[in-house]
Short mmCIF file of N, CA, C and O in Angstrom, two decimals:
data_model
loop_
_atom_site.label_atom_id
_atom_site.label_comp_id
_atom_site.label_asym_id
_atom_site.label_seq_id
_atom_site.Cartn_x
_atom_site.Cartn_y
_atom_site.Cartn_z
N ARG A 718 132.26 91.16 111.47
CA ARG A 718 131.58 90.09 112.16
C ARG A 718 131.21 89.00 111.18
O ARG A 718 130.89 89.26 110.04
N THR A 719 131.20 87.80 111.67
CA THR A 719 130.83 86.64 110.86
C THR A 719 129.44 86.16 111.26
O THR A 719 129.15 86.03 112.44
N LEU A 720 128.60 85.91 110.27
CA LEU A 720 127.29 85.37 110.54
C LEU A 720 127.43 83.89 110.84
O LEU A 720 127.87 83.11 110.01
N SER A 721 127.11 83.51 112.06
CA SER A 721 127.30 82.12 112.45
C SER A 721 125.99 81.46 112.89
O SER A 721 125.99 80.31 113.26
N ARG A 722 124.91 82.19 112.82
CA ARG A 722 123.62 81.64 113.25
C ARG A 722 122.53 82.18 112.33
O ARG A 722 122.37 83.38 112.19
N ASN A 723 121.80 81.29 111.72
CA ASN A 723 120.73 81.67 110.81
C ASN A 723 119.39 81.23 111.37
O ASN A 723 118.99 80.08 111.22
N THR A 724 118.70 82.15 112.03
CA THR A 724 117.39 81.83 112.59
C THR A 724 116.38 81.58 111.48
O THR A 724 115.55 80.70 111.57
N PHE A 725 116.48 82.35 110.40
CA PHE A 725 115.63 82.13 109.23
C PHE A 725 116.50 81.61 108.10
O PHE A 725 117.40 82.29 107.63
N SER A 726 116.19 80.39 107.66
CA SER A 726 116.87 79.81 106.51
C SER A 726 115.91 79.89 105.33
O SER A 726 114.75 79.51 105.44
N THR A 727 116.38 80.40 104.21
CA THR A 727 115.51 80.57 103.06
C THR A 727 116.05 79.82 101.86
O THR A 727 117.25 79.58 101.75
N SER A 728 115.14 79.47 100.97
CA SER A 728 115.52 78.81 99.74
C SER A 728 114.42 79.01 98.72
O SER A 728 113.26 79.21 99.06
N THR A 729 114.79 78.97 97.47
CA THR A 729 113.82 79.05 96.39
C THR A 729 114.32 78.19 95.23
O THR A 729 115.46 77.74 95.22
N THR A 730 113.45 77.95 94.30
CA THR A 730 113.82 77.29 93.05
C THR A 730 113.14 78.05 91.92
O THR A 730 112.37 78.99 92.17
N ALA A 731 113.39 77.65 90.71
CA ALA A 731 112.71 78.27 89.58
C ALA A 731 111.20 78.09 89.75
O ALA A 731 110.74 77.17 90.43
N ALA A 732 110.43 78.95 89.13
CA ALA A 732 108.98 78.91 89.28
C ALA A 732 108.38 77.58 88.86
O ALA A 732 107.32 77.20 89.34
N ASP A 733 109.05 76.85 88.01
CA ASP A 733 108.52 75.54 87.61
C ASP A 733 109.07 74.43 88.51
O ASP A 733 108.95 73.26 88.20
N GLY A 734 109.64 74.81 89.64
CA GLY A 734 110.18 73.83 90.59
C GLY A 734 109.08 73.09 91.32
O GLY A 734 107.89 73.25 91.06
N LEU A 735 109.47 72.29 92.26
CA LEU A 735 108.51 71.48 93.02
C LEU A 735 107.68 72.38 93.92
O LEU A 735 108.18 72.97 94.88
N ARG A 736 106.39 72.49 93.67
CA ARG A 736 105.53 73.37 94.45
C ARG A 736 105.29 72.87 95.86
O ARG A 736 105.03 73.65 96.76
N LEU A 737 105.36 71.59 96.08
CA LEU A 737 105.03 71.05 97.40
C LEU A 737 106.25 70.69 98.23
O LEU A 737 106.12 70.09 99.28
N ALA A 738 107.42 71.05 97.78
CA ALA A 738 108.63 70.78 98.54
C ALA A 738 108.78 71.82 99.65
O ALA A 738 108.24 72.92 99.56
N GLY A 739 109.52 71.50 100.68
CA GLY A 739 109.74 72.42 101.77
C GLY A 739 111.21 72.70 101.98
O GLY A 739 112.07 72.21 101.26
N PHE A 740 111.50 73.50 102.96
CA PHE A 740 112.87 73.83 103.32
C PHE A 740 112.89 73.96 104.83
O PHE A 740 112.12 74.73 105.41
N GLY A 741 113.73 73.19 105.48
CA GLY A 741 113.75 73.15 106.93
C GLY A 741 114.71 74.12 107.57
O GLY A 741 115.61 74.64 106.92
N PRO A 742 114.51 74.36 108.86
CA PRO A 742 115.42 75.23 109.61
C PRO A 742 116.79 74.57 109.77
O PRO A 742 116.91 73.35 109.74
N VAL A 743 117.81 75.40 109.95
CA VAL A 743 119.17 74.87 110.11
C VAL A 743 119.67 74.97 111.54
O VAL A 743 120.73 74.46 111.85
N VAL A 744 118.91 75.64 112.40
CA VAL A 744 119.22 75.66 113.83
C VAL A 744 117.97 75.23 114.59
O VAL A 744 116.84 75.38 114.12
N GLU A 745 118.16 74.66 115.77
CA GLU A 745 117.06 74.04 116.50
C GLU A 745 115.91 74.99 116.81
O GLU A 745 114.75 74.60 116.81
N ASP A 746 116.20 76.25 117.08
CA ASP A 746 115.12 77.18 117.39
C ASP A 746 114.83 78.12 116.22
O ASP A 746 114.29 79.19 116.39
N GLY A 747 115.18 77.69 115.02
CA GLY A 747 114.98 78.51 113.84
C GLY A 747 113.78 78.09 113.02
O GLY A 747 113.00 77.23 113.41
N TYR A 748 113.68 78.70 111.85
CA TYR A 748 112.57 78.46 110.93
C TYR A 748 113.10 78.28 109.52
O TYR A 748 114.11 78.87 109.13
N GLY A 749 112.41 77.47 108.75
CA GLY A 749 112.69 77.32 107.33
C GLY A 749 111.64 78.07 106.54
O GLY A 749 110.46 78.10 106.90
N PHE A 750 112.07 78.70 105.47
CA PHE A 750 111.17 79.52 104.66
C PHE A 750 111.51 79.28 103.20
O PHE A 750 112.59 79.62 102.75
N ARG A 751 110.61 78.62 102.49
CA ARG A 751 110.82 78.36 101.07
C ARG A 751 109.77 79.13 100.29
O ARG A 751 108.62 79.21 100.68
N TYR A 752 110.19 79.70 99.18
CA TYR A 752 109.25 80.48 98.39
C TYR A 752 109.47 80.23 96.90
O TYR A 752 110.57 79.96 96.46
N LEU A 753 108.38 80.31 96.17
CA LEU A 753 108.41 80.27 94.71
C LEU A 753 107.73 81.56 94.24
O LEU A 753 106.66 81.91 94.71
N SER A 754 108.34 82.24 93.32
CA SER A 754 107.82 83.51 92.84
C SER A 754 107.31 83.34 91.41
O SER A 754 108.04 82.86 90.53
N TYR A 755 106.08 83.74 91.20
CA TYR A 755 105.46 83.76 89.88
C TYR A 755 105.11 85.21 89.55
O TYR A 755 105.16 86.08 90.41
N ALA A 756 104.73 85.46 88.33
CA ALA A 756 104.38 86.83 87.92
C ALA A 756 103.18 87.36 88.70
O ALA A 756 103.10 88.55 88.99
N ASP A 757 102.25 86.48 89.08
CA ASP A 757 101.03 86.94 89.73
C ASP A 757 100.78 86.36 91.12
O ASP A 757 99.72 86.55 91.70
N ARG A 758 101.75 85.62 91.68
CA ARG A 758 101.53 85.03 93.00
C ARG A 758 102.84 84.49 93.58
O ARG A 758 103.83 84.39 92.88
N PHE A 759 102.79 84.16 94.86
CA PHE A 759 103.88 83.50 95.56
C PHE A 759 103.36 82.20 96.15
O PHE A 759 102.21 82.12 96.56
N HIS A 760 104.20 81.21 96.21
CA HIS A 760 103.95 80.01 97.00
C HIS A 760 104.93 80.07 98.15
O HIS A 760 106.14 80.21 97.93
N LEU A 761 104.44 79.98 99.37
CA LEU A 761 105.29 80.07 100.55
C LEU A 761 105.14 78.82 101.40
O LEU A 761 104.04 78.27 101.52
N PHE A 762 106.24 78.40 102.00
CA PHE A 762 106.24 77.23 102.88
C PHE A 762 107.06 77.58 104.11
O PHE A 762 108.23 77.94 103.98
N LEU A 763 106.45 77.54 105.28
CA LEU A 763 107.14 77.82 106.54
C LEU A 763 107.27 76.53 107.33
O LEU A 763 106.34 75.72 107.36
N SER A 764 108.40 76.34 107.97
CA SER A 764 108.58 75.16 108.80
C SER A 764 109.42 75.51 110.02
O SER A 764 110.11 76.52 110.04
N GLY A 765 109.34 74.66 111.02
CA GLY A 765 110.12 74.84 112.22
C GLY A 765 110.18 73.54 113.01
O GLY A 765 109.44 72.59 112.72
N TRP A 766 111.05 73.50 113.98
CA TRP A 766 111.13 72.35 114.86
C TRP A 766 109.86 72.28 115.70
O TRP A 766 109.01 73.16 115.65
N ARG A 767 109.74 71.27 116.50
CA ARG A 767 108.51 71.07 117.29
C ARG A 767 108.16 72.27 118.15
O ARG A 767 106.99 72.56 118.35
N HIS A 768 109.14 72.98 118.66
CA HIS A 768 108.85 74.15 119.50
C HIS A 768 108.04 75.19 118.74
O HIS A 768 107.33 75.99 119.33
N ALA A 769 108.15 75.19 117.43
CA ALA A 769 107.54 76.23 116.61
C ALA A 769 106.06 76.00 116.35
O ALA A 769 105.41 76.84 115.75
N ARG A 770 105.52 74.91 116.82
CA ARG A 770 104.10 74.63 116.59
C ARG A 770 103.21 75.76 117.07
O ARG A 770 102.18 76.05 116.50
N THR A 771 103.61 76.42 118.14
CA THR A 771 102.80 77.52 118.67
C THR A 771 103.17 78.86 118.04
O THR A 771 102.33 79.75 117.97
N SER A 772 104.40 79.02 117.58
CA SER A 772 104.81 80.31 117.02
C SER A 772 104.64 80.41 115.51
O SER A 772 104.57 81.51 114.97
N LEU A 773 104.53 79.30 114.81
CA LEU A 773 104.37 79.36 113.35
C LEU A 773 103.09 80.07 112.91
O LEU A 773 103.14 80.87 111.98
N PRO A 774 101.95 79.84 113.55
CA PRO A 774 100.75 80.57 113.13
C PRO A 774 100.92 82.10 113.26
O PRO A 774 100.48 82.84 112.39
N SER A 775 101.56 82.54 114.33
CA SER A 775 101.80 83.97 114.51
C SER A 775 102.76 84.50 113.44
O SER A 775 102.54 85.58 112.87
N LEU A 776 103.80 83.74 113.16
CA LEU A 776 104.75 84.13 112.11
C LEU A 776 104.03 84.19 110.76
O LEU A 776 104.22 85.13 109.98
N GLN A 777 103.19 83.22 110.48
CA GLN A 777 102.45 83.19 109.23
C GLN A 777 101.55 84.42 109.11
O GLN A 777 101.50 85.06 108.06
N GLU A 778 100.84 84.75 110.16
CA GLU A 778 99.95 85.91 110.15
C GLU A 778 100.73 87.21 109.96
O GLU A 778 100.33 88.07 109.18
N THR A 779 101.84 87.34 110.64
CA THR A 779 102.67 88.54 110.50
C THR A 779 103.22 88.67 109.08
O THR A 779 103.21 89.76 108.49
N LEU A 780 103.67 87.57 108.52
CA LEU A 780 104.17 87.57 107.15
C LEU A 780 103.05 87.94 106.17
O LEU A 780 103.24 88.76 105.26
N HIS A 781 101.87 87.39 106.37
CA HIS A 781 100.72 87.69 105.52
C HIS A 781 100.40 89.18 105.56
O HIS A 781 100.19 89.82 104.52
N GLU A 782 100.37 89.76 106.76
CA GLU A 782 100.09 91.18 106.91
C GLU A 782 101.16 92.03 106.24
O GLU A 782 100.86 93.03 105.58
N ALA A 783 102.43 91.64 106.38
CA ALA A 783 103.52 92.40 105.76
C ALA A 783 103.41 92.36 104.24
O ALA A 783 103.62 93.37 103.56
N LEU A 784 103.08 91.19 103.70
CA LEU A 784 102.94 91.08 102.24
C LEU A 784 101.74 91.88 101.73
O LEU A 784 101.81 92.50 100.66
N GLU A 785 100.65 91.91 102.50
CA GLU A 785 99.51 92.73 102.12
C GLU A 785 99.87 94.22 102.15
O GLU A 785 99.47 94.98 101.27
N ASP A 786 100.63 94.63 103.16
CA ASP A 786 101.09 96.02 103.23
C ASP A 786 101.96 96.35 102.02
O ASP A 786 101.83 97.43 101.41
N LEU A 787 102.86 95.46 101.67
CA LEU A 787 103.73 95.67 100.51
C LEU A 787 102.91 95.76 99.23
O LEU A 787 103.15 96.64 98.39
N LEU A 788 101.94 94.90 99.07
CA LEU A 788 101.07 94.95 97.89
C LEU A 788 100.34 96.28 97.82
O LEU A 788 100.27 96.90 96.75
N GLY A 789 99.81 96.74 98.95
CA GLY A 789 99.13 98.02 98.97
C GLY A 789 100.05 99.16 98.57
O GLY A 789 99.67 100.05 97.80
N PHE A 790 101.27 99.13 99.05
CA PHE A 790 102.26 100.15 98.68
C PHE A 790 102.55 100.11 97.19
O PHE A 790 102.57 101.13 96.51
N LEU A 791 102.78 98.91 96.66
CA LEU A 791 103.09 98.79 95.22
C LEU A 791 101.92 99.23 94.36
O LEU A 791 102.12 99.87 93.32
N GLU A 792 100.71 98.89 94.76
CA GLU A 792 99.54 99.33 93.99
C GLU A 792 99.38 100.83 94.04
O GLU A 792 99.06 101.46 93.04
N ALA A 793 99.65 101.44 95.19
CA ALA A 793 99.55 102.90 95.31
C ALA A 793 100.61 103.59 94.46
O ALA A 793 100.35 104.62 93.85
N GLU A 794 101.81 103.01 94.42
CA GLU A 794 102.91 103.59 93.65
C GLU A 794 102.69 103.47 92.14
O GLU A 794 103.17 104.27 91.37
N SER A 795 101.96 102.43 91.72
CA SER A 795 101.77 102.22 90.28
C SER A 795 100.71 103.14 89.70
O SER A 795 100.60 103.28 88.49
N GLY A 796 99.90 103.75 90.55
CA GLY A 796 98.91 104.71 90.10
C GLY A 796 97.64 104.06 89.61
O GLY A 796 97.57 102.86 89.44
N PRO A 797 96.64 104.87 89.35
CA PRO A 797 95.35 104.34 88.91
C PRO A 797 95.44 103.71 87.53
O PRO A 797 96.13 104.22 86.65
N GLY A 798 94.75 102.60 87.38
CA GLY A 798 94.68 101.93 86.08
C GLY A 798 95.94 101.22 85.65
O GLY A 798 96.03 100.73 84.54
N ALA A 799 96.93 101.11 86.52
CA ALA A 799 98.18 100.44 86.13
C ALA A 799 98.05 98.95 86.25
O ALA A 799 97.25 98.41 86.91
#
Protein backbone atom coordinates (compact mmCIF):
# COMPACT_ATOMS: atom_id res chain seq x y z
CA ARG A 1 0.00 0.00 0.00
CA THR A 2 1.06 3.54 -0.68
CA LEU A 3 0.67 6.27 1.91
CA SER A 4 -1.28 8.96 0.13
CA ARG A 5 -2.78 10.92 3.01
CA ASN A 6 -0.95 12.41 5.96
CA THR A 7 -3.34 13.54 8.67
CA PHE A 8 -0.38 14.40 10.90
CA SER A 9 2.48 16.21 9.22
CA THR A 10 5.62 16.50 11.32
CA SER A 11 8.84 18.41 11.07
CA THR A 12 11.80 19.29 13.22
CA THR A 13 15.04 21.21 12.98
CA ALA A 14 18.24 21.19 14.97
CA ALA A 15 17.83 22.28 18.58
CA ASP A 16 19.31 25.66 17.74
CA GLY A 17 16.67 26.15 15.02
CA LEU A 18 13.92 28.72 15.03
CA ARG A 19 11.98 28.20 18.26
CA LEU A 20 8.94 30.18 17.17
CA ALA A 21 8.52 28.72 13.69
CA GLY A 22 5.60 26.43 12.93
CA PHE A 23 4.71 23.64 10.56
CA GLY A 24 1.33 23.49 8.89
CA PRO A 25 -0.93 20.62 7.91
CA VAL A 26 -0.70 19.24 4.39
CA VAL A 27 -4.33 18.12 4.08
CA GLU A 28 -7.39 20.23 4.80
CA ASP A 29 -8.58 18.19 7.77
CA GLY A 30 -5.10 17.43 9.08
CA TYR A 31 -2.72 18.84 11.66
CA GLY A 32 0.82 20.19 11.63
CA PHE A 33 3.18 19.16 14.39
CA ARG A 34 6.61 20.73 14.77
CA TYR A 35 8.98 19.81 17.54
CA LEU A 36 12.42 20.75 18.80
CA SER A 37 14.20 18.32 21.08
CA TYR A 38 16.65 19.43 23.75
CA ALA A 39 18.42 17.37 26.40
CA ASP A 40 16.00 18.56 29.10
CA ARG A 41 12.85 19.69 27.25
CA PHE A 42 10.77 19.76 24.09
CA HIS A 43 9.30 22.69 22.22
CA LEU A 44 6.08 21.68 20.48
CA PHE A 45 3.92 23.56 17.99
CA LEU A 46 0.52 22.25 16.86
CA SER A 47 -1.47 23.76 14.02
CA GLY A 48 -4.53 23.01 11.96
CA TRP A 49 -6.98 24.52 9.52
CA ARG A 50 -9.89 26.55 10.83
CA HIS A 51 -11.93 23.42 11.56
CA ALA A 52 -9.31 22.44 14.13
CA ARG A 53 -9.99 25.38 16.43
CA THR A 54 -12.22 23.16 18.53
CA SER A 55 -10.17 19.95 18.29
CA LEU A 56 -6.67 21.38 18.85
CA PRO A 57 -7.13 21.90 22.61
CA SER A 58 -8.21 18.27 23.00
CA LEU A 59 -5.28 17.08 20.88
CA GLN A 60 -2.92 19.23 22.94
CA GLU A 61 -4.26 17.81 26.21
CA THR A 62 -4.02 14.22 24.95
CA LEU A 63 -0.46 14.79 23.76
CA HIS A 64 0.47 16.36 27.10
CA GLU A 65 -0.95 13.37 29.00
CA ALA A 66 0.86 10.91 26.73
CA LEU A 67 4.18 12.71 27.22
CA GLU A 68 3.67 12.75 30.99
CA ASP A 69 2.95 9.00 30.90
CA LEU A 70 6.12 8.44 28.88
CA LEU A 71 8.16 10.53 31.32
CA GLY A 72 6.78 8.52 34.23
CA PHE A 73 7.71 5.28 32.49
CA LEU A 74 11.24 6.50 31.72
CA GLU A 75 11.77 7.70 35.28
CA ALA A 76 10.55 4.36 36.65
CA GLU A 77 12.85 2.45 34.30
CA SER A 78 15.90 4.53 35.23
CA GLY A 79 15.57 3.57 38.89
CA PRO A 80 16.03 5.60 42.05
CA GLY A 81 18.64 8.33 42.02
CA ALA A 82 19.23 8.13 38.27
